[in-house]
């Protein structure tokens, strides 16, 4: 697995072919969710755009009217920052400046929030135990793959954050 490190004013990681494919797919799915798949009844959309006033639907609607478009555009742009920085199809080096690194952090967070909803991961979920259980049930299941991607995104996010802090 790749790990980000600081090189001067940039944050650099060398990604394998499979990592590039996974990141391209995840970022594209986030863009799709926020464009053609945008539906407030979808629990993922609810997680990415929570109700600001849970006890005041009119207040929430008013707030959304003025902020949702910009928030959605920002989230799409952040996922686009991942797509723009990835090597074409093979593996290779990713180099991020400070602005792109921050966009990556936010986009990775959005992707993890979305996957967490779909995978029913809660605050107290032991991801290692979940993955072990899924592997024991069926090592070739889509759940094993999805949990692995979720864990990888967390690892990548933590790696980038640590590089930015150092």
Tab-separated table of C-alpha atoms in Angstrom:
chain	number	residue	atom	x	y	z
A	1	UNK	CA	0.000	0.000	0.000
A	2	UNK	CA	1.132	3.480	-0.777
A	3	UNK	CA	1.869	6.065	1.798
A	4	UNK	CA	2.035	9.805	1.384
A	5	UNK	CA	5.203	11.599	2.352
A	6	UNK	CA	6.277	15.204	2.182
A	7	UNK	CA	8.678	16.221	-0.574
A	8	UNK	CA	9.356	19.929	-0.261
A	9	UNK	CA	6.006	21.699	-0.607
A	10	UNK	CA	4.284	18.650	-2.079
A	11	UNK	CA	2.747	15.467	-0.740
A	12	UNK	CA	3.741	12.437	-2.771
A	13	UNK	CA	2.622	8.816	-2.986
A	14	UNK	CA	3.359	6.113	-5.516
A	15	UNK	CA	0.179	4.219	-6.311
A	16	UNK	CA	-0.105	0.716	-7.740
A	17	UNK	CA	-2.392	0.073	-10.709
A	18	UNK	CA	-5.129	-1.385	-8.483
A	19	UNK	CA	-4.969	1.611	-6.136
A	20	UNK	CA	-5.437	3.976	-9.087
A	21	UNK	CA	-8.423	1.937	-10.288
A	22	UNK	CA	-10.036	1.895	-6.842
A	23	UNK	CA	-9.542	5.629	-6.285
A	24	UNK	CA	-10.853	6.448	-9.774
A	25	UNK	CA	-13.947	4.296	-9.198
A	26	UNK	CA	-14.635	5.678	-5.723
A	27	UNK	CA	-14.211	9.321	-6.782
A	28	UNK	CA	-16.377	8.751	-9.873
A	29	UNK	CA	-19.095	7.152	-7.754
A	30	UNK	CA	-19.109	10.155	-5.407
A	31	UNK	CA	-19.476	12.484	-8.401
A	32	UNK	CA	-22.307	10.309	-9.738
A	33	UNK	CA	-24.049	10.294	-6.374
A	34	UNK	CA	-23.890	14.094	-6.215
A	35	UNK	CA	-25.090	14.610	-9.784
A	36	UNK	CA	-27.455	12.118	-11.419
A	37	UNK	CA	-27.965	10.088	-8.231
A	38	UNK	CA	-28.683	13.023	-5.911
A	39	UNK	CA	-31.751	12.137	-3.847
A	40	UNK	CA	-32.479	13.487	-0.364
A	41	UNK	CA	-34.215	10.227	0.583
A	42	UNK	CA	-30.938	8.327	0.071
A	43	UNK	CA	-29.321	7.807	3.499
A	44	UNK	CA	-25.881	8.518	1.975
A	45	UNK	CA	-27.024	11.929	0.757
A	46	UNK	CA	-28.489	12.492	4.212
A	47	UNK	CA	-25.102	11.702	5.753
A	48	UNK	CA	-23.200	13.981	3.383
A	49	UNK	CA	-25.785	16.771	3.737
A	50	UNK	CA	-27.223	16.371	7.241
A	51	UNK	CA	-30.234	18.320	8.395
A	52	UNK	CA	-28.989	21.470	10.052
A	53	UNK	CA	-32.179	21.853	12.074
A	54	UNK	CA	-33.507	18.319	12.702
A	55	UNK	CA	-36.571	19.624	14.531
A	56	UNK	CA	-37.343	22.365	11.986
A	57	UNK	CA	-37.957	21.059	8.473
A	58	UNK	CA	-38.814	24.541	7.181
A	59	UNK	CA	-35.579	25.951	8.595
A	60	UNK	CA	-33.603	23.064	7.101
A	61	UNK	CA	-35.241	23.609	3.704
A	62	UNK	CA	-34.466	27.325	3.859
A	63	UNK	CA	-30.848	26.644	4.806
A	64	UNK	CA	-30.489	24.092	1.978
A	65	UNK	CA	-31.916	26.555	-0.506
A	66	UNK	CA	-29.011	28.918	0.102
A	67	UNK	CA	-26.129	26.530	0.783
A	68	UNK	CA	-26.677	23.148	-0.840
A	69	UNK	CA	-25.632	24.120	-4.359
A	70	UNK	CA	-22.266	25.449	-3.234
A	71	UNK	CA	-21.696	22.503	-0.872
A	72	UNK	CA	-22.518	20.025	-3.616
A	73	UNK	CA	-20.255	21.801	-6.117
A	74	UNK	CA	-17.438	21.797	-3.560
A	75	UNK	CA	-17.814	18.071	-2.955
A	76	UNK	CA	-17.826	17.367	-6.705
A	77	UNK	CA	-14.719	19.532	-7.161
A	78	UNK	CA	-12.969	17.706	-4.324
A	79	UNK	CA	-13.685	14.305	-5.886
A	80	UNK	CA	-12.526	15.830	-9.168
A	81	UNK	CA	-9.218	16.740	-7.499
A	82	UNK	CA	-8.625	13.041	-6.905
A	83	UNK	CA	-9.472	12.196	-10.498
A	84	UNK	CA	-7.255	14.997	-11.825
A	85	UNK	CA	-4.207	13.942	-9.821
A	86	UNK	CA	-4.346	10.229	-10.569
A	87	UNK	CA	-2.028	8.704	-13.176
A	88	UNK	CA	-3.866	7.875	-16.410
A	89	UNK	CA	-4.354	4.118	-16.185
A	90	UNK	CA	-1.176	2.576	-14.856
A	91	UNK	CA	0.207	3.045	-11.418
A	92	UNK	CA	2.471	5.955	-10.741
A	93	UNK	CA	3.283	8.907	-8.608
A	94	UNK	CA	0.724	11.355	-7.273
A	95	UNK	CA	1.988	14.786	-6.276
A	96	UNK	CA	-0.311	17.152	-4.416
A	97	UNK	CA	0.187	20.756	-3.433
A	98	UNK	CA	-1.378	21.986	-0.184
A	99	UNK	CA	-4.707	22.916	-1.820
A	100	UNK	CA	-5.031	19.583	-3.642
A	101	UNK	CA	-4.059	17.695	-0.485
A	102	UNK	CA	-6.853	19.387	1.466
A	103	UNK	CA	-9.320	18.580	-1.333
A	104	UNK	CA	-8.182	14.947	-1.239
A	105	UNK	CA	-8.710	14.779	2.519
A	106	UNK	CA	-12.260	16.107	2.203
A	107	UNK	CA	-13.044	13.847	-0.767
A	108	UNK	CA	-11.670	10.767	0.993
A	109	UNK	CA	-13.762	11.665	4.020
A	110	UNK	CA	-16.904	11.987	1.886
A	111	UNK	CA	-16.185	8.635	0.216
A	112	UNK	CA	-15.679	6.962	3.590
A	113	UNK	CA	-18.880	8.507	4.971
A	114	UNK	CA	-20.808	7.239	1.940
A	115	UNK	CA	-19.326	3.762	2.168
A	116	UNK	CA	-19.835	3.687	5.920
A	117	UNK	CA	-23.563	4.260	5.456
A	118	UNK	CA	-23.841	1.567	2.793
A	119	UNK	CA	-21.791	-0.893	4.874
A	120	UNK	CA	-23.683	0.027	8.070
A	121	UNK	CA	-20.484	0.957	9.889
A	122	UNK	CA	-21.159	2.768	13.150
A	123	UNK	CA	-18.873	4.723	15.488
A	124	UNK	CA	-18.105	1.673	17.617
A	125	UNK	CA	-17.618	-0.768	14.742
A	126	UNK	CA	-14.428	-2.801	14.933
A	127	UNK	CA	-13.422	-2.784	11.274
A	128	UNK	CA	-10.928	-5.618	11.721
A	129	UNK	CA	-13.583	-7.832	13.285
A	130	UNK	CA	-16.078	-6.895	10.546
A	131	UNK	CA	-13.562	-7.813	7.876
A	132	UNK	CA	-12.633	-11.081	9.612
A	133	UNK	CA	-16.313	-12.001	9.880
A	134	UNK	CA	-16.946	-11.192	6.213
A	135	UNK	CA	-13.906	-13.221	5.122
A	136	UNK	CA	-15.046	-16.178	7.244
A	137	UNK	CA	-18.525	-16.023	5.710
A	138	UNK	CA	-17.344	-15.699	2.088
A	139	UNK	CA	-13.831	-14.533	1.211
A	140	UNK	CA	-14.884	-13.626	-2.342
A	141	UNK	CA	-17.923	-11.573	-1.331
A	142	UNK	CA	-18.446	-7.989	-2.378
A	143	UNK	CA	-18.594	-7.074	1.326
A	144	UNK	CA	-15.002	-8.202	1.823
A	145	UNK	CA	-13.921	-6.045	-1.105
A	146	UNK	CA	-15.959	-3.043	0.066
A	147	UNK	CA	-14.671	-3.285	3.641
A	148	UNK	CA	-11.135	-3.541	2.281
A	149	UNK	CA	-11.652	-0.420	0.161
A	150	UNK	CA	-13.134	1.401	3.160
A	151	UNK	CA	-10.083	0.461	5.255
A	152	UNK	CA	-7.716	1.466	2.435
A	153	UNK	CA	-9.352	4.888	2.111
A	154	UNK	CA	-8.926	5.415	5.848
A	155	UNK	CA	-5.290	4.384	5.639
A	156	UNK	CA	-4.677	6.737	2.698
A	157	UNK	CA	-6.480	9.585	4.454
A	158	UNK	CA	-4.444	9.076	7.633
A	159	UNK	CA	-1.223	8.828	5.635
A	160	UNK	CA	-1.927	12.123	3.845
A	161	UNK	CA	-2.934	13.869	7.055
A	162	UNK	CA	0.234	12.705	8.808
A	163	UNK	CA	2.367	13.929	5.896
A	164	UNK	CA	0.660	17.319	6.090
A	165	UNK	CA	1.216	17.585	9.846
A	166	UNK	CA	4.912	16.617	9.734
